[in-house]
Amino acid sequence: MVGPTLKWKYIIASTLLILVILSVFSWQNLRIQEQQIAKDDEERVKLITDIIKNGLITIMLEKRGREFQKFLETLIAEDIEEVRIFNENGRIIASSVPREIGNKIYDKDMQMFLTQSEPEVFTHRENNKVFYSMVIPIANEEACKQCHFDNAKYRGVLDVEISMDRIINRLQLFRYQMIIFSALAVITLSISLSIMTKHLINKPIEGLISTMKKAEAGDLSARFKTTRDDEIGKLSESLNSMLAQLDSARKEIEKLHYEEYQRIEKMASIGELASAIAHEIKNPLAGISGAIQVFSEEFPDNDPKREIIDDIILEIERLDKAVRDLLNFARPPVPHPLLTDIRSMIDRLMNVISSTAEKQKVDITLDIESDVGKAYLDPEQLQQVFLNIALNAIQSMPGGGSLLINVNKQDDMVVFSFKDSGMGISDENTKNLFKPFFTTKNTGTGLGLSISKNIVEQHGGYISVTSQSGLGSTFVISVPMKGIIDDQA
Ligand code: ADP
């Protein structure tokens, strides 16, 4: 399932964030505004109450007391709902609701109205309507005593009730405005964000993706062109340079592949030719060798001609080895692994090389791990590898030296190492060492190490060399103890 795109993730996240921030700020603003409006209204109620009170006092001082009722009735307009006057005994003497004139409130309430220190505006609910109320006592001032001859402290109480509908409507309107403003802000911001992300992020990313897809499909010449110098610009620069490098690396690999293919083809035909020639040489060579042996028996041991015949036999053996190497190289034999005792394999090797080593003044030291035991390998083929490496080592020490043969187990591998103190191998030659026909010897075929590598790899192992010119070389052969599955066996 394909998830939302980066653009939509970004827009949704930003919109939600804006929505939360706007809601918090709007809510806070609404609360402040509500408090402000409530405070303003309370002030207004106080002012209205004061104006009414002053109006009443004026009417009284003008001795038009009978006009109270009329005055109160004219006040009922807009949000002034009810106005009433209590006399000092708590009886209603004038009211904007005429039917309640004569009613009396509890003395306790009256007492409370008269003794309040600072008259305050309070709210109360009646018939699902909310009112502001303010009750203020009317003091018996000196001027009042012109008509009222008692010493009462108050002449009565004025009760003004103002509907809160106005403020509730105002607040409601304010809330709606707030919601509309927030919604508009969120919509505008979302649209702007969507346009911005499309141009700033989406388009270039889509361009980068399509370039990468082209490259993925094999077109490494694809590039993403942009004039931007921001992160997108840097990203496309890196992508383009990576693609350029990949392109040139691929061309290089293709060139090497082609060269390698041509080399393999050439090698294959040379191999075929060599193997055909080797076959042709092998049989007559065996005949010549047999005939020379018979011929040599006709001469007594001390005859000087015997030496010449020995040289001929040696040369024939060399030719025979070269022919065998060629055939081995052209058609490598498949290994037939047997459970082989490793120590006895090394002992056999020692029997073969010890006289040559002695002649060359090369000391051979064996260091074989005591419990090296047995391994599944083709003893004939590995013997050929060891012989080739050991003889190379001996030949690298014409003035004598030492050869250390070390055998040990490492995990499930058996590791053979041949360390000589010979002339060593230059870095340049090390690169070509395992290539067929590479030799530095006049009489060499240059096939020994190539065949050895092939044999070791056929056993599922590997061969490596470390060398220092003038100090000696170490060849290490590792083969699996349990051998490889021999499906041809
Ligand atoms: P060949 O012995 O016929 O030359 P190899 O494939 O066995 O063919 O060896 C290739 C070349 O590797 C040798 O000619 C020699 O230059 C180099 N070489 C192999 N072993 C050693 C060694 N132990 N010390 C120095 N050079 C070596």
Coordinates of C-alpha atoms and ligand atoms in Angstrom, one line a residue:
M1 CA 0.0 0.0 0.0
V2 CA 1.3 3.4 -0.9
G3 CA 1.3 5.9 2.1
P4 CA 0.7 9.6 1.8
T5 CA 3.3 11.5 -0.1
L6 CA 5.9 13.7 1.6
K7 CA 4.0 16.8 0.4
W8 CA 0.8 15.6 2.1
K9 CA 2.6 14.5 5.3
Y10 CA 4.2 17.9 5.5
I11 CA 0.9 19.8 4.8
I12 CA -1.2 17.7 7.2
A13 CA 1.4 18.1 9.9
S14 CA 1.8 21.9 9.4
T15 CA -1.9 22.4 9.2
L16 CA -2.5 20.5 12.4
L17 CA 0.2 22.5 14.1
I18 CA -1.2 25.8 12.9
L19 CA -4.7 24.6 14.0
V20 CA -3.5 23.8 17.5
I21 CA -1.6 27.1 17.8
L22 CA -4.4 29.2 16.5
S23 CA -7.0 27.4 18.7
V24 CA -4.9 28.0 21.8
F25 CA -4.3 31.6 21.0
S26 CA -7.9 32.2 19.9
W27 CA -9.2 30.5 23.1
Q28 CA -6.9 32.6 25.2
N29 CA -7.9 35.8 23.3
L30 CA -11.6 34.9 23.7
R31 CA -11.2 34.5 27.4
I32 CA -9.4 37.9 27.7
Q33 CA -12.1 39.5 25.6
E34 CA -14.9 37.9 27.6
Q35 CA -13.3 39.2 30.8
Q36 CA -12.9 42.7 29.3
I37 CA -16.5 42.8 28.0
A38 CA -17.8 41.5 31.4
K39 CA -15.8 44.2 33.1
D40 CA -17.0 46.9 30.7
D41 CA -20.6 45.8 31.2
E42 CA -20.3 45.8 35.0
E43 CA -19.0 49.4 34.7
R44 CA -22.0 50.2 32.5
V45 CA -24.4 48.7 34.9
K46 CA -22.9 50.8 37.7
L47 CA -23.1 53.9 35.6
I48 CA -26.8 53.2 34.6
T49 CA -27.6 52.6 38.3
D50 CA -25.9 55.8 39.3
I51 CA -27.7 57.8 36.7
I52 CA -31.1 56.3 37.8
K53 CA -30.2 57.0 41.4
N54 CA -29.4 60.6 40.6
G55 CA -32.5 61.0 38.5
L56 CA -34.6 59.7 41.5
I57 CA -32.8 62.1 43.9
T58 CA -33.5 65.0 41.6
I59 CA -37.2 64.0 41.3
M60 CA -37.4 63.8 45.1
L61 CA -35.7 67.1 45.7
E62 CA -38.0 68.7 43.2
K63 CA -40.8 67.2 45.4
R64 CA -42.2 65.3 42.5
G65 CA -42.2 62.0 44.4
R66 CA -45.4 60.9 42.7
E67 CA -43.6 60.8 39.4
F68 CA -41.3 57.9 40.6
Q69 CA -43.5 55.3 39.1
K70 CA -43.7 57.0 35.7
F71 CA -40.0 57.7 35.7
L72 CA -39.2 54.0 36.3
E73 CA -41.7 52.9 33.7
T74 CA -40.0 55.1 31.1
L75 CA -36.6 53.5 31.9
I76 CA -37.6 50.1 30.6
A77 CA -36.0 50.2 27.2
E78 CA -33.5 48.0 25.5
D79 CA -31.7 45.9 28.1
I80 CA -32.9 47.6 31.3
E81 CA -35.3 44.9 32.4
E82 CA -36.6 45.9 35.8
V83 CA -36.1 48.8 38.2
R84 CA -37.7 49.0 41.6
I85 CA -37.5 51.1 44.8
F86 CA -37.9 49.6 48.2
N87 CA -38.7 51.9 51.2
E88 CA -36.7 51.5 54.3
N89 CA -39.1 48.7 55.5
G90 CA -38.4 46.6 52.4
R91 CA -41.8 47.3 50.7
I92 CA -41.8 48.1 47.0
I93 CA -43.0 51.6 46.5
A94 CA -42.3 52.0 42.8
S95 CA -41.5 49.5 40.1
S96 CA -41.2 49.1 36.4
V97 CA -43.4 46.0 37.0
P98 CA -46.4 47.8 38.5
R99 CA -48.1 44.6 39.8
E100 CA -45.4 44.0 42.4
I101 CA -45.9 47.4 44.1
G102 CA -46.7 46.9 47.7
N103 CA -44.9 43.5 47.9
K104 CA -42.4 43.2 50.6
I105 CA -39.1 41.5 50.7
Y106 CA -37.6 39.7 53.7
D107 CA -36.2 42.0 56.4
K108 CA -33.1 39.9 56.3
D109 CA -32.5 40.7 52.6
M110 CA -33.3 44.3 53.2
Q111 CA -30.8 44.4 56.1
M112 CA -28.2 42.9 53.8
F113 CA -28.9 45.5 51.1
L114 CA -28.5 48.3 53.6
T115 CA -25.4 47.1 55.3
Q116 CA -23.3 46.2 52.2
S117 CA -20.1 48.1 52.4
E118 CA -19.5 48.7 48.6
P119 CA -22.5 47.9 46.4
E120 CA -21.4 45.3 43.8
V121 CA -22.9 44.1 40.5
F122 CA -23.9 40.5 40.7
T123 CA -25.5 38.1 38.2
H124 CA -28.6 35.9 38.7
R125 CA -30.7 33.7 36.6
E126 CA -34.5 33.9 36.3
N127 CA -36.7 32.1 33.7
N128 CA -33.7 31.0 31.7
K129 CA -32.4 34.5 31.4
V130 CA -29.3 35.9 33.0
F131 CA -29.3 39.4 34.6
Y132 CA -26.9 41.8 36.0
S133 CA -28.3 43.2 39.3
M134 CA -27.2 46.1 41.3
V135 CA -28.8 47.2 44.6
I136 CA -27.8 50.5 46.1
P137 CA -29.2 52.1 49.2
I138 CA -30.4 55.7 49.0
A139 CA -29.0 57.7 51.9
N140 CA -31.2 60.1 53.9
E141 CA -29.2 63.2 53.1
E142 CA -29.7 66.6 54.5
A143 CA -31.7 67.7 51.5
C144 CA -34.1 64.8 52.1
K145 CA -34.8 66.0 55.6
Q146 CA -36.7 69.0 54.2
C147 CA -39.6 66.6 53.7
H148 CA -38.7 63.6 55.7
F149 CA -38.4 64.6 59.3
D150 CA -37.1 61.4 60.8
N151 CA -33.5 60.5 61.4
A152 CA -33.5 57.3 59.4
K153 CA -30.1 56.5 57.8
Y154 CA -31.6 55.5 54.5
R155 CA -34.6 56.5 52.6
G156 CA -34.8 53.3 50.6
V157 CA -33.1 51.0 48.2
L158 CA -32.8 51.1 44.4
D159 CA -32.7 47.8 42.6
V160 CA -31.7 47.8 38.9
E161 CA -31.8 44.7 36.8
I162 CA -30.2 44.6 33.4
S163 CA -30.5 41.7 30.9
M164 CA -27.2 40.0 30.0
D165 CA -28.6 39.2 26.5
R166 CA -26.6 42.0 24.9
I167 CA -23.3 40.8 26.3
I168 CA -24.2 37.1 25.6
N169 CA -25.0 38.1 22.0
R170 CA -21.8 40.1 21.7
L171 CA -19.7 37.2 23.0
Q172 CA -21.5 34.8 20.7
L173 CA -20.7 37.0 17.8
F174 CA -17.1 37.3 18.9
R175 CA -16.8 33.5 19.1
Y176 CA -18.3 33.1 15.6
Q177 CA -15.9 35.7 14.2
M178 CA -13.0 33.9 15.9
I179 CA -14.0 30.5 14.5
I180 CA -14.4 32.0 11.0
F181 CA -11.1 33.8 11.2
S182 CA -9.3 30.7 12.4
A183 CA -10.9 28.5 9.7
L184 CA -10.0 31.1 7.0
A185 CA -6.4 31.3 8.4
V186 CA -6.0 27.5 8.4
I187 CA -7.4 27.2 4.8
T188 CA -5.3 30.0 3.5
L189 CA -2.2 28.7 5.2
S190 CA -2.9 25.1 3.9
I191 CA -3.3 26.3 0.4
S192 CA -0.2 28.5 0.5
L193 CA 1.8 25.6 2.1
S194 CA 0.6 23.2 -0.6
I195 CA 1.6 25.6 -3.4
M196 CA 4.9 26.3 -1.7
T197 CA 5.8 22.6 -1.1
K198 CA 4.8 21.7 -4.6
H199 CA 7.3 24.2 -6.1
L200 CA 10.0 24.1 -3.5
I201 CA 10.1 20.5 -2.6
N202 CA 7.8 18.2 -4.6
K203 CA 8.8 19.2 -8.1
P204 CA 12.5 18.9 -7.5
I205 CA 12.1 15.6 -5.6
E206 CA 10.0 14.2 -8.4
G207 CA 12.8 15.2 -10.8
L208 CA 15.4 13.6 -8.6
I209 CA 13.3 10.4 -8.3
S210 CA 12.8 10.2 -12.1
T211 CA 16.5 10.7 -12.7
M212 CA 17.3 7.9 -10.2
K213 CA 14.7 5.6 -11.9
K214 CA 16.3 6.2 -15.3
A215 CA 19.7 5.3 -13.7
E216 CA 18.1 2.3 -12.1
A217 CA 16.8 1.2 -15.5
G218 CA 20.4 1.4 -16.8
D219 CA 20.6 4.9 -18.3
L220 CA 23.6 6.2 -16.4
S221 CA 23.8 9.3 -18.6
A222 CA 20.6 10.7 -16.9
R223 CA 21.2 13.9 -15.0
F224 CA 19.0 16.2 -12.9
K225 CA 19.4 19.8 -14.0
T226 CA 18.6 22.6 -11.5
T227 CA 19.9 26.2 -10.9
R228 CA 19.1 26.1 -7.2
D229 CA 21.9 26.4 -4.7
D230 CA 20.1 25.1 -1.6
E231 CA 20.0 21.6 -0.3
I232 CA 18.1 20.3 -3.3
G233 CA 20.8 21.9 -5.5
K234 CA 23.5 20.2 -3.5
L235 CA 21.7 16.9 -3.5
S236 CA 21.3 17.0 -7.3
E237 CA 24.9 17.9 -7.7
S238 CA 25.9 14.9 -5.6
L239 CA 23.5 12.6 -7.5
N240 CA 24.9 13.9 -10.9
S241 CA 28.5 13.4 -9.8
M242 CA 27.7 9.9 -8.5
L243 CA 26.0 9.0 -11.7
A244 CA 28.9 10.4 -13.7
Q245 CA 31.3 8.2 -11.6
L246 CA 29.1 5.2 -12.0
D247 CA 28.9 5.8 -15.7
S248 CA 32.6 6.0 -16.2
A249 CA 33.1 3.0 -13.8
R250 CA 30.7 1.0 -15.9
K251 CA 32.4 1.9 -19.1
E252 CA 35.7 0.9 -17.6
I253 CA 34.3 -2.4 -16.4
E254 CA 32.8 -3.1 -19.9
K255 CA 36.1 -2.4 -21.4
L256 CA 37.9 -4.7 -19.0
H257 CA 35.2 -7.4 -19.6
Y258 CA 35.7 -7.1 -23.3
E259 CA 39.5 -7.4 -22.9
E260 CA 39.1 -10.3 -20.5
Y261 CA 36.7 -12.0 -22.8
Q262 CA 39.2 -11.6 -25.7
R263 CA 42.0 -12.9 -23.5
I264 CA 40.0 -15.9 -22.4
E265 CA 39.1 -16.7 -26.0
K266 CA 42.8 -16.4 -27.0
M267 CA 43.8 -18.5 -24.1
A268 CA 41.2 -21.1 -24.9
S269 CA 42.5 -21.5 -28.5
I270 CA 46.1 -21.4 -27.3
G271 CA 45.1 -24.1 -24.7
E272 CA 43.5 -26.2 -27.3
L273 CA 46.5 -25.9 -29.6
A274 CA 48.9 -26.6 -26.8
S275 CA 47.0 -29.6 -25.7
A276 CA 47.0 -31.0 -29.3
I277 CA 50.7 -30.4 -29.6
A278 CA 51.3 -31.9 -26.1
H279 CA 49.4 -35.0 -27.1
E280 CA 51.5 -35.3 -30.3
I281 CA 54.8 -34.9 -28.3
K282 CA 53.8 -37.1 -25.3
N283 CA 53.9 -40.5 -27.0
P284 CA 57.1 -40.1 -29.1
L285 CA 58.7 -38.6 -26.0
A286 CA 57.9 -41.7 -24.0
G287 CA 59.4 -43.8 -26.9
I288 CA 62.6 -41.7 -27.0
S289 CA 62.9 -41.9 -23.2
G290 CA 62.6 -45.7 -23.3
A291 CA 65.0 -46.0 -26.2
I292 CA 67.6 -43.8 -24.5
Q293 CA 67.3 -45.9 -21.3
V294 CA 68.0 -49.1 -23.3
F295 CA 70.8 -47.3 -25.2
S296 CA 72.5 -46.1 -21.9
E297 CA 72.6 -49.6 -20.5
E298 CA 75.1 -50.5 -23.3
F299 CA 77.7 -48.2 -21.8
P300 CA 79.6 -49.0 -18.6
D301 CA 79.1 -46.7 -15.6
N302 CA 82.5 -45.0 -16.0
D303 CA 82.1 -44.3 -19.7
P304 CA 82.2 -40.5 -20.3
K305 CA 79.4 -40.9 -22.9
R306 CA 77.2 -42.0 -19.9
E307 CA 77.2 -38.4 -18.7
I308 CA 75.9 -37.1 -22.0
I309 CA 73.1 -39.7 -22.0
D310 CA 72.2 -38.7 -18.4
D311 CA 71.9 -35.1 -19.6
I312 CA 69.6 -36.2 -22.4
I313 CA 67.4 -38.2 -20.0
L314 CA 67.2 -35.1 -17.7
E315 CA 66.1 -32.9 -20.6
I316 CA 63.6 -35.5 -21.7
E317 CA 62.2 -35.5 -18.1
R318 CA 61.9 -31.7 -18.2
L319 CA 60.1 -31.9 -21.5
D320 CA 57.8 -34.6 -20.1
K321 CA 57.0 -32.4 -17.1
A322 CA 56.3 -29.4 -19.5
V323 CA 54.0 -31.6 -21.6
R324 CA 52.2 -32.9 -18.5
D325 CA 51.8 -29.3 -17.2
L326 CA 50.3 -28.2 -20.5
L327 CA 47.9 -31.1 -20.5
N328 CA 47.0 -30.4 -16.9
F329 CA 46.4 -26.8 -17.7
A330 CA 44.4 -27.4 -20.8
R331 CA 42.1 -30.0 -19.2
P332 CA 42.3 -29.7 -15.4
P333 CA 41.5 -33.0 -13.7
V334 CA 38.5 -33.2 -11.4
P335 CA 39.5 -33.8 -7.8
H336 CA 38.5 -37.1 -6.1
P337 CA 38.7 -36.4 -2.4
L338 CA 39.6 -39.2 0.0
L339 CA 40.0 -39.1 3.8
T340 CA 43.8 -38.4 3.8
D341 CA 46.2 -38.4 6.6
I342 CA 47.9 -35.0 6.4
R343 CA 51.1 -35.8 8.2
S344 CA 51.8 -38.8 5.9
M345 CA 51.2 -36.5 2.9
I346 CA 53.8 -34.1 4.1
D347 CA 56.2 -37.0 4.8
R348 CA 55.8 -38.1 1.2
L349 CA 56.6 -34.6 0.0
M350 CA 59.7 -34.6 2.2
N351 CA 60.8 -37.9 0.6
V352 CA 60.6 -36.3 -2.9
I353 CA 62.2 -32.9 -2.2
S354 CA 64.8 -33.7 0.5
S355 CA 67.6 -34.7 -1.9
T356 CA 67.1 -31.6 -4.1
A357 CA 67.0 -29.4 -0.9
E358 CA 70.2 -31.0 0.3
K359 CA 72.0 -30.4 -3.0
Q360 CA 70.8 -26.7 -2.9
K361 CA 71.8 -26.4 0.8
V362 CA 68.3 -25.6 1.9
D363 CA 67.3 -26.5 5.5
I364 CA 63.7 -27.7 5.7
T365 CA 61.9 -27.4 9.1
L366 CA 58.5 -29.0 9.6
D367 CA 56.0 -27.6 12.1
I368 CA 52.9 -29.7 12.0
E369 CA 50.1 -29.3 14.6
S370 CA 50.0 -32.6 16.6
D371 CA 46.3 -33.3 16.1
V372 CA 46.0 -32.1 12.5
G373 CA 44.6 -35.5 11.7
K374 CA 42.8 -36.3 8.4
A375 CA 41.0 -34.2 5.8
Y376 CA 39.0 -34.9 2.7
L377 CA 41.1 -34.0 -0.3
D378 CA 42.6 -35.4 -3.4
P379 CA 46.1 -36.5 -2.2
E380 CA 47.6 -36.7 -5.7
Q381 CA 46.5 -33.3 -6.8
L382 CA 47.5 -31.6 -3.5
Q383 CA 50.8 -33.4 -3.6
Q384 CA 51.4 -31.8 -7.0
V385 CA 50.6 -28.3 -5.5
F386 CA 52.9 -28.8 -2.6
L387 CA 55.7 -30.1 -4.8
N388 CA 55.4 -27.2 -7.2
I389 CA 55.5 -24.6 -4.3
A390 CA 58.3 -26.4 -2.5
L391 CA 60.4 -26.7 -5.6
N392 CA 59.8 -23.0 -6.5
A393 CA 60.9 -22.1 -3.0
I394 CA 64.1 -24.2 -3.2
Q395 CA 64.8 -22.7 -6.6
S396 CA 64.4 -19.2 -5.2
M397 CA 67.4 -19.9 -2.9
P398 CA 70.3 -20.7 -5.3
G399 CA 72.9 -20.0 -2.5
G400 CA 71.0 -22.1 0.1
G401 CA 68.6 -20.9 2.8
S402 CA 65.7 -22.2 4.9
L403 CA 62.2 -23.5 4.2
L404 CA 59.7 -23.7 7.0
I405 CA 56.6 -25.8 6.3
N406 CA 53.9 -25.2 8.8
V407 CA 50.6 -27.1 9.0
N408 CA 47.7 -26.3 11.3
K409 CA 44.0 -26.3 11.7
Q410 CA 42.0 -23.1 11.7
D411 CA 38.3 -23.5 12.3
D412 CA 37.2 -26.1 9.7
M413 CA 40.2 -25.4 7.4
V414 CA 43.6 -27.0 7.2
V415 CA 46.2 -24.4 6.5
F416 CA 49.6 -25.2 4.8
S417 CA 52.2 -22.5 4.7
F418 CA 55.6 -22.6 2.9
K419 CA 57.9 -19.8 4.1
D420 CA 61.3 -19.5 2.3
S421 CA 64.2 -17.2 2.8
G422 CA 64.7 -16.8 -0.9
M423 CA 65.0 -13.9 -3.3
G424 CA 61.4 -12.9 -2.9
I425 CA 59.0 -11.6 -5.5
S426 CA 58.6 -8.0 -6.7
D427 CA 55.2 -6.3 -6.4
E428 CA 54.8 -6.2 -10.1
N429 CA 55.5 -10.0 -10.4
T430 CA 53.2 -10.8 -7.5
K431 CA 50.3 -9.4 -9.5
N432 CA 51.0 -11.9 -12.4
L433 CA 52.2 -14.9 -10.3
F434 CA 49.1 -17.0 -10.8
K435 CA 48.5 -16.1 -14.5
P436 CA 49.3 -18.9 -16.9
F437 CA 52.7 -18.8 -18.7
F438 CA 54.1 -16.3 -16.2
T439 CA 57.7 -17.3 -15.4
T440 CA 61.0 -15.7 -14.6
K441 CA 62.9 -18.9 -15.2
N442 CA 64.7 -19.8 -18.5
T443 CA 63.4 -23.3 -18.3
G444 CA 60.1 -22.6 -16.7
T445 CA 56.6 -23.2 -18.2
G446 CA 54.9 -20.6 -16.0
L447 CA 52.0 -23.1 -15.4
G448 CA 52.9 -24.5 -12.0
L449 CA 51.1 -21.8 -9.9
S450 CA 48.2 -21.4 -12.3
I451 CA 47.5 -25.2 -12.1
S452 CA 48.1 -25.1 -8.3
K453 CA 45.6 -22.3 -7.9
N454 CA 43.0 -24.1 -10.0
I455 CA 43.5 -27.3 -7.9
V456 CA 43.2 -25.5 -4.6
E457 CA 40.0 -23.7 -5.7
Q458 CA 38.5 -26.9 -7.0
H459 CA 39.0 -28.2 -3.4
G460 CA 36.9 -25.2 -2.2
G461 CA 40.1 -23.5 -0.8
Y462 CA 42.3 -20.6 -1.6
I463 CA 45.9 -19.8 -2.1
S464 CA 47.7 -16.5 -1.2
V465 CA 51.3 -15.2 -1.2
T466 CA 53.1 -12.5 0.7
S467 CA 56.6 -11.6 -0.2
Q468 CA 59.4 -9.1 0.2
S469 CA 62.0 -8.7 -2.4
G470 CA 65.3 -10.1 -1.1
L471 CA 63.8 -11.4 2.1
G472 CA 61.7 -14.4 1.0
S473 CA 58.1 -15.4 0.3
T474 CA 55.4 -17.2 2.1
F475 CA 52.7 -19.2 0.2
V476 CA 49.6 -20.1 2.2
I477 CA 47.1 -22.8 1.1
S478 CA 43.9 -23.3 2.9
V479 CA 41.5 -26.1 2.1
P480 CA 38.3 -27.2 4.0
M481 CA 38.8 -30.2 6.3
K482 CA 35.6 -31.8 5.2
G483 CA 36.3 -31.3 1.6
I484 CA 33.8 -30.3 -1.1
I485 CA 30.8 -32.3 -2.4
D486 CA 32.2 -34.3 -5.3
D487 CA 29.3 -34.6 -7.6
Q488 CA 31.4 -36.3 -10.3
A489 CA 32.6 -39.0 -7.9
Ligands
ADP1 P1 57.6 -21.8 -13.2 O1 58.1 -22.4 -12.0 O2 57.5 -22.7 -14.4 O3 58.2 -20.5 -13.5 P2 55.3 -21.2 -11.6 O4 53.9 -20.9 -12.0 O5 55.5 -22.3 -10.7 O6 56.0 -21.4 -13.0 O7 56.0 -19.9 -11.0 C1 55.8 -18.7 -11.7 C2 56.9 -17.7 -11.2 O8 56.7 -17.4 -9.9 C3 58.3 -18.3 -11.2 O9 58.9 -18.2 -12.4 C4 59.0 -17.4 -10.2 O10 59.4 -16.2 -10.8 C5 57.9 -17.0 -9.2 N1 57.9 -17.7 -8.0 C6 57.2 -18.8 -7.6 N2 57.5 -19.2 -6.3 C7 58.5 -18.4 -5.9 C8 59.2 -18.2 -4.7 N3 59.0 -19.1 -3.7 N4 60.2 -17.2 -4.6 C9 60.4 -16.4 -5.7 N5 59.7 -16.5 -6.8 C10 58.8 -17.4 -7.0

